[in-house]
mmCIF file of N, CA and C and ligand atoms in Angstrom:
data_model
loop_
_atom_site.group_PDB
_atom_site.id
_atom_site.type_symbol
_atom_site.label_atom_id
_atom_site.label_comp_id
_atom_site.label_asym_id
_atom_site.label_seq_id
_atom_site.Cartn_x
_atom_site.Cartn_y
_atom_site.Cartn_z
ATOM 1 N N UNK A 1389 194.599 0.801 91.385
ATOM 2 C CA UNK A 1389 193.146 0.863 91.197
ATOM 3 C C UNK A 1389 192.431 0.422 92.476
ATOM 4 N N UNK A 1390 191.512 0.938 92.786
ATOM 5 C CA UNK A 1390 190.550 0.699 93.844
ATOM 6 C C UNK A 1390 189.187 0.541 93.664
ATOM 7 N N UNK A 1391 187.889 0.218 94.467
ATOM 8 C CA UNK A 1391 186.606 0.232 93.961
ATOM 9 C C UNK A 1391 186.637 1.450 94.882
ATOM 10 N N UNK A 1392 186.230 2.137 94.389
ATOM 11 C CA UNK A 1392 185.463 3.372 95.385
ATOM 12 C C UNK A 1392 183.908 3.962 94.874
ATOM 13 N N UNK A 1393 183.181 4.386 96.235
ATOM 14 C CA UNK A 1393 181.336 4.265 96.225
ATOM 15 C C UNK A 1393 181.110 5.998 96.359
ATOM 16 N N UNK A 1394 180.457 6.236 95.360
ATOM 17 C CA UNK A 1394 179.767 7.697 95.371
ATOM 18 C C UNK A 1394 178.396 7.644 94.974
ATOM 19 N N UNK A 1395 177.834 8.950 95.816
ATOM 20 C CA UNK A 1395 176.375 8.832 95.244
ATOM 21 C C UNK A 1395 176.472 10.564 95.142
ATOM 22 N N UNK A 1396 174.867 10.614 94.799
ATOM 23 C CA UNK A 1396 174.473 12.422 94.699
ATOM 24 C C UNK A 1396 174.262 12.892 96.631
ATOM 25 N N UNK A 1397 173.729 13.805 96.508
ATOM 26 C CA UNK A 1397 173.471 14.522 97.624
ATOM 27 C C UNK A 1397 172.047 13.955 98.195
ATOM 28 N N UNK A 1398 171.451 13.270 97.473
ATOM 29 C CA UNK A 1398 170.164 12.726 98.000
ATOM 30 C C UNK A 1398 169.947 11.212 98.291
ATOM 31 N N UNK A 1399 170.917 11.019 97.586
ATOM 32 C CA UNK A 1399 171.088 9.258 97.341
ATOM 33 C C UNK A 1399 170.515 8.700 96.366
ATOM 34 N N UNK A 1400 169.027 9.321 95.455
ATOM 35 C CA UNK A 1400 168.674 8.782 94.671
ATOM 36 C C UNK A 1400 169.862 8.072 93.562
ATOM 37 N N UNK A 1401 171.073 8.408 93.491
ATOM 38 C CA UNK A 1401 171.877 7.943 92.558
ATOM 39 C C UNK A 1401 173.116 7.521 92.901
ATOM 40 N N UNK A 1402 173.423 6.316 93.262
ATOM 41 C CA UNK A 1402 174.527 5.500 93.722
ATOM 42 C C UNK A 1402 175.696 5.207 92.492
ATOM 43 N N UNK A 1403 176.632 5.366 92.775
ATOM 44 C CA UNK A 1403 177.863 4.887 91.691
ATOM 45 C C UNK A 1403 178.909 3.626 92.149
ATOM 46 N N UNK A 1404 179.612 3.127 91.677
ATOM 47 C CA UNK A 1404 180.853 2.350 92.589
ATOM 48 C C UNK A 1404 181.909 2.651 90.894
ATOM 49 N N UNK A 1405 182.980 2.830 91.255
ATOM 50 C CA UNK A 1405 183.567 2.815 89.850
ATOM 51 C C UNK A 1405 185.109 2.649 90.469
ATOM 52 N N UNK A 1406 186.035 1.776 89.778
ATOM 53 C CA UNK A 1406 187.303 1.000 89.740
ATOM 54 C C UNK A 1406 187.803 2.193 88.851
ATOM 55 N N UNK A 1407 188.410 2.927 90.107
ATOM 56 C CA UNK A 1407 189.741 4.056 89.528
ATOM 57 C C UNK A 1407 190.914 4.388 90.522
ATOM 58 N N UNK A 1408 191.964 4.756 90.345
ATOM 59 C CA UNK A 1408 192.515 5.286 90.941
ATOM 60 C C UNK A 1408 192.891 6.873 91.183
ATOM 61 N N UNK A 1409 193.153 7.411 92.460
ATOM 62 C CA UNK A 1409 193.063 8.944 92.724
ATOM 63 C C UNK A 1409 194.510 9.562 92.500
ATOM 64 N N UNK A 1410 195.397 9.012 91.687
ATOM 65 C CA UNK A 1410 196.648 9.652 91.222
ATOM 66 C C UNK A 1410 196.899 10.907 90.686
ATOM 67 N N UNK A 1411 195.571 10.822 89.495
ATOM 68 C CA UNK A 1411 196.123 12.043 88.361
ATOM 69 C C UNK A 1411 194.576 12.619 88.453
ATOM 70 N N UNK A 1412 194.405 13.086 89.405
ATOM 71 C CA UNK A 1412 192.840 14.121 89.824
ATOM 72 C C UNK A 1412 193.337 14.932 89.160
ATOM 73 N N UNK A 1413 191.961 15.627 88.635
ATOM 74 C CA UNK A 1413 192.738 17.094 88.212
ATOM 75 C C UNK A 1413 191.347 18.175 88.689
ATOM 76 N N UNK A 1414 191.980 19.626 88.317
ATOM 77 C CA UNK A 1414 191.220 20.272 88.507
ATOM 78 C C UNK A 1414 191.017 21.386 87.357
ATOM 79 N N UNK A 1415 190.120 21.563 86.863
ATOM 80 C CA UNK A 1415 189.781 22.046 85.147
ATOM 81 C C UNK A 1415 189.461 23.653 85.578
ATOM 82 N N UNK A 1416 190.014 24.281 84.866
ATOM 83 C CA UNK A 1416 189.561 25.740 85.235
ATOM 84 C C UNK A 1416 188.022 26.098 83.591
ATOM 85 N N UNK A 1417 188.150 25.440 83.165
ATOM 86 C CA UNK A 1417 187.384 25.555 81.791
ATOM 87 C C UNK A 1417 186.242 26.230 82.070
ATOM 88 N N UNK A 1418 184.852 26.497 81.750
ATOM 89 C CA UNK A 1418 183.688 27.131 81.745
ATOM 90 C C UNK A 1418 182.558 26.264 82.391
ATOM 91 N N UNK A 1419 182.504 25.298 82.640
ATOM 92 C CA UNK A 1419 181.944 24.268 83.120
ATOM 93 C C UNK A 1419 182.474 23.755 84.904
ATOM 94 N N UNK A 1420 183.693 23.038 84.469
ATOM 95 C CA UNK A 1420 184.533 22.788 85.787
ATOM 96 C C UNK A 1420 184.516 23.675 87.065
ATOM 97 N N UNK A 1421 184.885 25.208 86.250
ATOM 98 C CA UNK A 1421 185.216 26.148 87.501
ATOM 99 C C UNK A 1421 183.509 26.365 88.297
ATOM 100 N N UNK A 1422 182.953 26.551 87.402
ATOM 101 C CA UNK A 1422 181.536 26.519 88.053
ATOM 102 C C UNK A 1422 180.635 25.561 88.484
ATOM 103 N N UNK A 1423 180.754 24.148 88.196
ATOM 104 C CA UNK A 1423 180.768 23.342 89.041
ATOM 105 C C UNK A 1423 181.169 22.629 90.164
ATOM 106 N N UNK A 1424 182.643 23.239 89.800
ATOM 107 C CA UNK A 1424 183.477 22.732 91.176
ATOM 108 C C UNK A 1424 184.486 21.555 91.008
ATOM 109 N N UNK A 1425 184.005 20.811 89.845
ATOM 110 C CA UNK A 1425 184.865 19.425 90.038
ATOM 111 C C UNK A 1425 185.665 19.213 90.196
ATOM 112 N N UNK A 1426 185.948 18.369 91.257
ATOM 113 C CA UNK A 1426 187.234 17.287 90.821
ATOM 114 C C UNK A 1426 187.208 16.190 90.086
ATOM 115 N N UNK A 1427 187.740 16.007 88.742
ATOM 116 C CA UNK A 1427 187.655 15.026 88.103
ATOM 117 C C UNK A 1427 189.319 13.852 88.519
ATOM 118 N N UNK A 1428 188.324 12.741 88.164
ATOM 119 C CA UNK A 1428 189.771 11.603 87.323
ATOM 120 C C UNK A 1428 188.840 10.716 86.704
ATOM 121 N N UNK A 1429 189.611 9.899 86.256
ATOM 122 C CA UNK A 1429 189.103 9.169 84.673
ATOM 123 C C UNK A 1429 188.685 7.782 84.543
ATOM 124 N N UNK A 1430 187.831 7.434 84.365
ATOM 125 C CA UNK A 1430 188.039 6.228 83.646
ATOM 126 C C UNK A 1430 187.361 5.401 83.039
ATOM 127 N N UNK A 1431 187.477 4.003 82.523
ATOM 128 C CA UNK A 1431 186.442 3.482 81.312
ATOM 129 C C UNK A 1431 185.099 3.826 81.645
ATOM 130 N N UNK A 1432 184.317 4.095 80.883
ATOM 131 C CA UNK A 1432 182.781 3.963 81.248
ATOM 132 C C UNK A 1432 182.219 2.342 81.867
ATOM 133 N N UNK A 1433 183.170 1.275 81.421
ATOM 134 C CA UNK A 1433 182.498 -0.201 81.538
ATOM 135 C C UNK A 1433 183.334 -0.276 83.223
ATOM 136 N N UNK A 1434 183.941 0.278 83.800
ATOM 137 C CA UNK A 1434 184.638 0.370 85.360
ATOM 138 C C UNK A 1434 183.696 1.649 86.029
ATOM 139 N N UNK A 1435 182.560 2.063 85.557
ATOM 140 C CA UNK A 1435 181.292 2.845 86.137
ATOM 141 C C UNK A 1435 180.185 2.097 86.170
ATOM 142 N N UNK A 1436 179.394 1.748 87.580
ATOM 143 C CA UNK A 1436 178.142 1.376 87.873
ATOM 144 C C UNK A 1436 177.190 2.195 88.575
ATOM 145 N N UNK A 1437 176.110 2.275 87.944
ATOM 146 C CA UNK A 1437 175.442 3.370 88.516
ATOM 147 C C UNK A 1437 174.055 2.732 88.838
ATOM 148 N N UNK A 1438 173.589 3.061 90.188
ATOM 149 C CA UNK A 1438 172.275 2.287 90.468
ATOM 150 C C UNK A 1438 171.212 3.828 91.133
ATOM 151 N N UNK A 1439 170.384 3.906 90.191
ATOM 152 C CA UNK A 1439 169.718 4.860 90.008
ATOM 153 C C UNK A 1439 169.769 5.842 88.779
ATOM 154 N N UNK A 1440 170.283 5.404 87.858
ATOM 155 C CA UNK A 1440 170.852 5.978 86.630
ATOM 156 C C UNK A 1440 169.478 6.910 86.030
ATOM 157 N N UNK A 1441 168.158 6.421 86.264
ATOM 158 C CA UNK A 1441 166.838 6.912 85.813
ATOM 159 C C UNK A 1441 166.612 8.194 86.366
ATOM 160 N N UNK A 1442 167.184 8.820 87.453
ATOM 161 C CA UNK A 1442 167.244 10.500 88.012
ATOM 162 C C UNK A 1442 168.495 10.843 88.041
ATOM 163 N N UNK A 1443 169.172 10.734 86.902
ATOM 164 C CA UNK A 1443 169.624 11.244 86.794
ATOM 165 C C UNK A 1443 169.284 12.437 85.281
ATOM 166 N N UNK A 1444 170.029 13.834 85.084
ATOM 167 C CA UNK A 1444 169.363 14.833 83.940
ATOM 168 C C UNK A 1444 170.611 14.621 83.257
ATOM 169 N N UNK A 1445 171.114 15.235 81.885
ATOM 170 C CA UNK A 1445 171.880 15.257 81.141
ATOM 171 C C UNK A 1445 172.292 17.013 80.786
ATOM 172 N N UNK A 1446 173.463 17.377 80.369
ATOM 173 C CA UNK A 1446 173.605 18.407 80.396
ATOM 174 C C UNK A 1446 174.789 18.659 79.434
ATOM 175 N N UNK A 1447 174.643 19.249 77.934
ATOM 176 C CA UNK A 1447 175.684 19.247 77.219
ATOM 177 C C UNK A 1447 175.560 21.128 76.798
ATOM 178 N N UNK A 1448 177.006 20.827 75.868
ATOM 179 C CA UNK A 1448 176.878 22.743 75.590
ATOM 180 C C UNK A 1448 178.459 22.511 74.677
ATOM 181 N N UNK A 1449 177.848 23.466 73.961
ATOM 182 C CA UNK A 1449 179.571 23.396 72.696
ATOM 183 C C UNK A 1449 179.419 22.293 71.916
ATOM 184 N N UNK A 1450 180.195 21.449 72.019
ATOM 185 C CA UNK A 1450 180.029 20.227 71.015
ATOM 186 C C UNK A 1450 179.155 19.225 71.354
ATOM 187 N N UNK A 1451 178.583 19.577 72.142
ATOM 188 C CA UNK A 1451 177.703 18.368 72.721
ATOM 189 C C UNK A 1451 178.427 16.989 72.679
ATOM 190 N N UNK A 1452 179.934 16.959 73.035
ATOM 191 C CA UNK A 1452 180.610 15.084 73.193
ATOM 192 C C UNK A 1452 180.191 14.937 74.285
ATOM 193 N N UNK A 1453 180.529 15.687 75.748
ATOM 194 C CA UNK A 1453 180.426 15.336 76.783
ATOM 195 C C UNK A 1453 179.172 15.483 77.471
ATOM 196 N N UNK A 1454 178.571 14.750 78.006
ATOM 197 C CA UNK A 1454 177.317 14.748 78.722
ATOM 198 C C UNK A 1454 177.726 14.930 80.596
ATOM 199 N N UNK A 1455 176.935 15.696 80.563
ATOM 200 C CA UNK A 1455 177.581 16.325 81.910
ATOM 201 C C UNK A 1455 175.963 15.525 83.086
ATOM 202 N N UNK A 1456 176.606 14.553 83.791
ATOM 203 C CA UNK A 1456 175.097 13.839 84.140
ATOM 204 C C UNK A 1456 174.986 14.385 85.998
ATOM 205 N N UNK A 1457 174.041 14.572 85.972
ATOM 206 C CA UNK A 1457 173.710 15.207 87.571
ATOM 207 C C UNK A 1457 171.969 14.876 88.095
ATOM 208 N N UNK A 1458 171.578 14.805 89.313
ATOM 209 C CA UNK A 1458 171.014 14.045 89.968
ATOM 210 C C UNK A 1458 169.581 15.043 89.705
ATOM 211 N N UNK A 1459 168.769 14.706 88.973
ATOM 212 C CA UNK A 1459 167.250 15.807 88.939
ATOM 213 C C UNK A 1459 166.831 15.988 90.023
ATOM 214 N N UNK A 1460 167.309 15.466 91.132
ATOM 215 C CA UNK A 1460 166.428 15.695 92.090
ATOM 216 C C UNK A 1460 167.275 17.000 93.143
ATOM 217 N N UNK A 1461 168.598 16.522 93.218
ATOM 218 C CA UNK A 1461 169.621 17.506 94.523
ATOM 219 C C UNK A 1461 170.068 18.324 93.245
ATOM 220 N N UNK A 1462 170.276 18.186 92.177
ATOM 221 C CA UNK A 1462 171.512 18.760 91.480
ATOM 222 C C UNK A 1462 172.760 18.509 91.518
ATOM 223 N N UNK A 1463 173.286 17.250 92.208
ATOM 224 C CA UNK A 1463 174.515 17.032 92.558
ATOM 225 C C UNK A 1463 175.204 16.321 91.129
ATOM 226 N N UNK A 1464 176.071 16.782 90.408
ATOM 227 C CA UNK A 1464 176.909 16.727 89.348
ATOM 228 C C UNK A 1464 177.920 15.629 89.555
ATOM 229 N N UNK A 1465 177.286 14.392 89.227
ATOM 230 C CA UNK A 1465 177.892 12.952 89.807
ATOM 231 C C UNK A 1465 179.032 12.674 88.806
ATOM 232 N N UNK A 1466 179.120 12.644 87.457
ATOM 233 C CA UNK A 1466 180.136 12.533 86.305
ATOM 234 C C UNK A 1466 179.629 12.739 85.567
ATOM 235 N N UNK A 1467 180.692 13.091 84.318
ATOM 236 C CA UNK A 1467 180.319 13.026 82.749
ATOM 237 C C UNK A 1467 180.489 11.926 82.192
ATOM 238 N N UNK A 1468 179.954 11.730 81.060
ATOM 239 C CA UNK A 1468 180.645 10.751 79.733
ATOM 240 C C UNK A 1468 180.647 11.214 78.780
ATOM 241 N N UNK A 1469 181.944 10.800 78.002
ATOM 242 C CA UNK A 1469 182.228 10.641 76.635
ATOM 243 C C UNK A 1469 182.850 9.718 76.305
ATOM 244 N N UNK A 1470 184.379 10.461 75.441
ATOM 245 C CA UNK A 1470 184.662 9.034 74.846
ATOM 246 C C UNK A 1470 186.479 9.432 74.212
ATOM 247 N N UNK A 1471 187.194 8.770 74.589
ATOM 248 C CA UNK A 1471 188.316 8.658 74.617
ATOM 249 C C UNK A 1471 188.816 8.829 72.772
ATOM 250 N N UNK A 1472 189.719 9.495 72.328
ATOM 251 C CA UNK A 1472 189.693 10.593 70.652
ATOM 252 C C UNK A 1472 189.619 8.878 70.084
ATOM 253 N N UNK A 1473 189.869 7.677 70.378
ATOM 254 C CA UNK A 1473 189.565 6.015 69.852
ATOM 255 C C UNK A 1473 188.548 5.855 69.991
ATOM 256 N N UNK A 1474 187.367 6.529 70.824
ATOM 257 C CA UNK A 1474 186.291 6.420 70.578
ATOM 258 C C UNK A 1474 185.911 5.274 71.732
ATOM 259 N N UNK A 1475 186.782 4.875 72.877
ATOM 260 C CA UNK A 1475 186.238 3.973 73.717
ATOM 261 C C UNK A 1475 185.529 4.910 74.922
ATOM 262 N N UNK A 1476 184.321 4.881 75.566
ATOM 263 C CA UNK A 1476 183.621 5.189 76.305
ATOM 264 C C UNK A 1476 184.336 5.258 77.396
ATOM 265 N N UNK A 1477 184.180 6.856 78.204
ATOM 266 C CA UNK A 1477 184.818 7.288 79.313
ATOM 267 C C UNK A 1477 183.686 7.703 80.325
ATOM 268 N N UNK A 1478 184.413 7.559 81.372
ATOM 269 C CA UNK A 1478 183.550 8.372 82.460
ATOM 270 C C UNK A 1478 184.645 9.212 83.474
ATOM 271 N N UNK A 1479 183.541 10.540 83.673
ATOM 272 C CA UNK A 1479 185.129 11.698 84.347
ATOM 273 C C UNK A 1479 183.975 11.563 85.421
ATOM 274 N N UNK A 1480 185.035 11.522 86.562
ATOM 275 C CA UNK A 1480 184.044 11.312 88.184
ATOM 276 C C UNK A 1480 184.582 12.432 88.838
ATOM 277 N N UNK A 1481 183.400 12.953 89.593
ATOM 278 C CA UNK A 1481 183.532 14.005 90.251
ATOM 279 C C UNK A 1481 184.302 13.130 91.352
ATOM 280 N N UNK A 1482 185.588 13.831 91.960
ATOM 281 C CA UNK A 1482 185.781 13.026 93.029
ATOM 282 C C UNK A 1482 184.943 13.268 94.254
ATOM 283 N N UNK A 1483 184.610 14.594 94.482
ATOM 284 C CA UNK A 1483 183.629 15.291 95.418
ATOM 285 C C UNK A 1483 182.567 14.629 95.705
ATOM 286 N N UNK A 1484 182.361 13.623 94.816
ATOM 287 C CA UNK A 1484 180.907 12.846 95.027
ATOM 288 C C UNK A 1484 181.170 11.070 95.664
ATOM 289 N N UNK A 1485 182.481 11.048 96.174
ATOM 290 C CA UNK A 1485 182.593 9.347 96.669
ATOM 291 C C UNK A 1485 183.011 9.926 97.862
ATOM 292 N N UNK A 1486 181.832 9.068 98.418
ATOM 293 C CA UNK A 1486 181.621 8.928 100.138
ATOM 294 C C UNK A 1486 183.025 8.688 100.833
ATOM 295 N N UNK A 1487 183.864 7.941 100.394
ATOM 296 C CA UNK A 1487 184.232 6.980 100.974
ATOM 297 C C UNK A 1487 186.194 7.780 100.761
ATOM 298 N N UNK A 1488 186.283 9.021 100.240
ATOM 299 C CA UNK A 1488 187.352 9.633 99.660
ATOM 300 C C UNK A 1488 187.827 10.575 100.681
ATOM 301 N N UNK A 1489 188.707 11.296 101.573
ATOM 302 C CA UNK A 1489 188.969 11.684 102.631
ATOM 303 C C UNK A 1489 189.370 13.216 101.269
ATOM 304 N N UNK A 1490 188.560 14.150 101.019
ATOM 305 C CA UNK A 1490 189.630 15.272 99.815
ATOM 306 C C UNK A 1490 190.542 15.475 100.378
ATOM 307 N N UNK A 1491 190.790 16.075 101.708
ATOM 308 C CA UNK A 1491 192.307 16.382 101.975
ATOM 309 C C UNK A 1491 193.275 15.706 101.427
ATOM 310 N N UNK A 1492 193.205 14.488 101.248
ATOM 311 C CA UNK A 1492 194.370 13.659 100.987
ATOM 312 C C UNK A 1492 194.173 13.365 99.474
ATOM 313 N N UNK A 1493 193.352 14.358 98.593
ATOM 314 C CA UNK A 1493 193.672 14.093 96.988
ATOM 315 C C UNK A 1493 194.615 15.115 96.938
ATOM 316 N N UNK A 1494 195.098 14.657 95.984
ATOM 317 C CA UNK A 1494 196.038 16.119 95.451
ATOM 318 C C UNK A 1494 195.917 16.001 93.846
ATOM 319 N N UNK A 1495 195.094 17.481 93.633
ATOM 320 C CA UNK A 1495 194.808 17.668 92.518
ATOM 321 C C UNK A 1495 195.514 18.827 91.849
ATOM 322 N N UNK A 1496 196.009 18.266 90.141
ATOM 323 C CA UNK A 1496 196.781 18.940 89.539
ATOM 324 C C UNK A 1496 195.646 20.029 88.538
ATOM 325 N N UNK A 1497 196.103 21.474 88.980
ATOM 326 C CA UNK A 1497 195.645 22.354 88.243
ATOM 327 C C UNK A 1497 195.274 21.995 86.545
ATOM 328 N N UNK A 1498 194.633 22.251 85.924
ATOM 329 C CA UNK A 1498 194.844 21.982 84.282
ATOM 330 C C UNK A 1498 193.600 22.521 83.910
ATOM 331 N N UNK A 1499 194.405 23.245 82.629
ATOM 332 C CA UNK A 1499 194.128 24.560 81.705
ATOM 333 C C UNK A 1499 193.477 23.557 81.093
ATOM 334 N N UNK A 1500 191.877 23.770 80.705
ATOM 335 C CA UNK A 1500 190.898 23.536 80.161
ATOM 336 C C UNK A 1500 190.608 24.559 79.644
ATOM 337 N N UNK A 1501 190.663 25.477 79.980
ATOM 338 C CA UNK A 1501 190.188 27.056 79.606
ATOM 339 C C UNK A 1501 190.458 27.508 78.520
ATOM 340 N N UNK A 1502 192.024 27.030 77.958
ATOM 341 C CA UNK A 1502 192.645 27.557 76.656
ATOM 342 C C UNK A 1502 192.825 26.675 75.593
ATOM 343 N N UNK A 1503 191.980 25.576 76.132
ATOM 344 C CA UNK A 1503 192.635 24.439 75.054
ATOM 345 C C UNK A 1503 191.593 24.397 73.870
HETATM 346 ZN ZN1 ZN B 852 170.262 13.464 94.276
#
């Protein structure tokens, strides 16, 4: 685990969140592929967000996951939901921490699409 610092494309919305970049993945689903993400995972209470007030909300299908992105750039900072126990998650774009070199993630393909 590490602290690592992401914000949006404008800065209005700063994050720091305690995860590690092991099991990135990359979602081909209806959402993912067209956003782009790289996700990885983790508690919602190991997510801090300073500017949380510009940020918009964005759900579709079951409305669990809230897909949260910056009103001002559009930059698609993470989602939340909630783990099938019902403990509060947050999926982080990895694309959005400053401080992350992508070359050196290695992200595992995964079928979102069919599930
Ligand atoms: Zn922004």
């Amino acid at each position: 685990m590490a602290l690592h610092k992401g914000s949006c494309h404008c800065g209005k919305v700063a994050f720091e969140v305690e995860t590690d970049l092991s099991q990135v993945i990359e979602c081909n689903c209806s959402i993912c592929r067209k956003k782009g993400y790289m996700l990885t995972f983790a508690p919602r209470t190991a997510l801090k967000v300073t500017g949380e007030e510009n940020l918009s909300t964005y759900t579709f299908n079951t409305h669990t996951i809230r897909h949260r992105f910056c009103a001002s750039c559009g930059t698609a900072t993470f989602g939340e939901g909630q783990q099938p126990g019902g403990e509060p998650m947050a999926a982080i774009n990895v694309r959005c921490l400053d401080d992350v070199d992508l070359s050196n993630v290695k992200a595992m393909p995964f079928n979102g699409r069919d599930r």
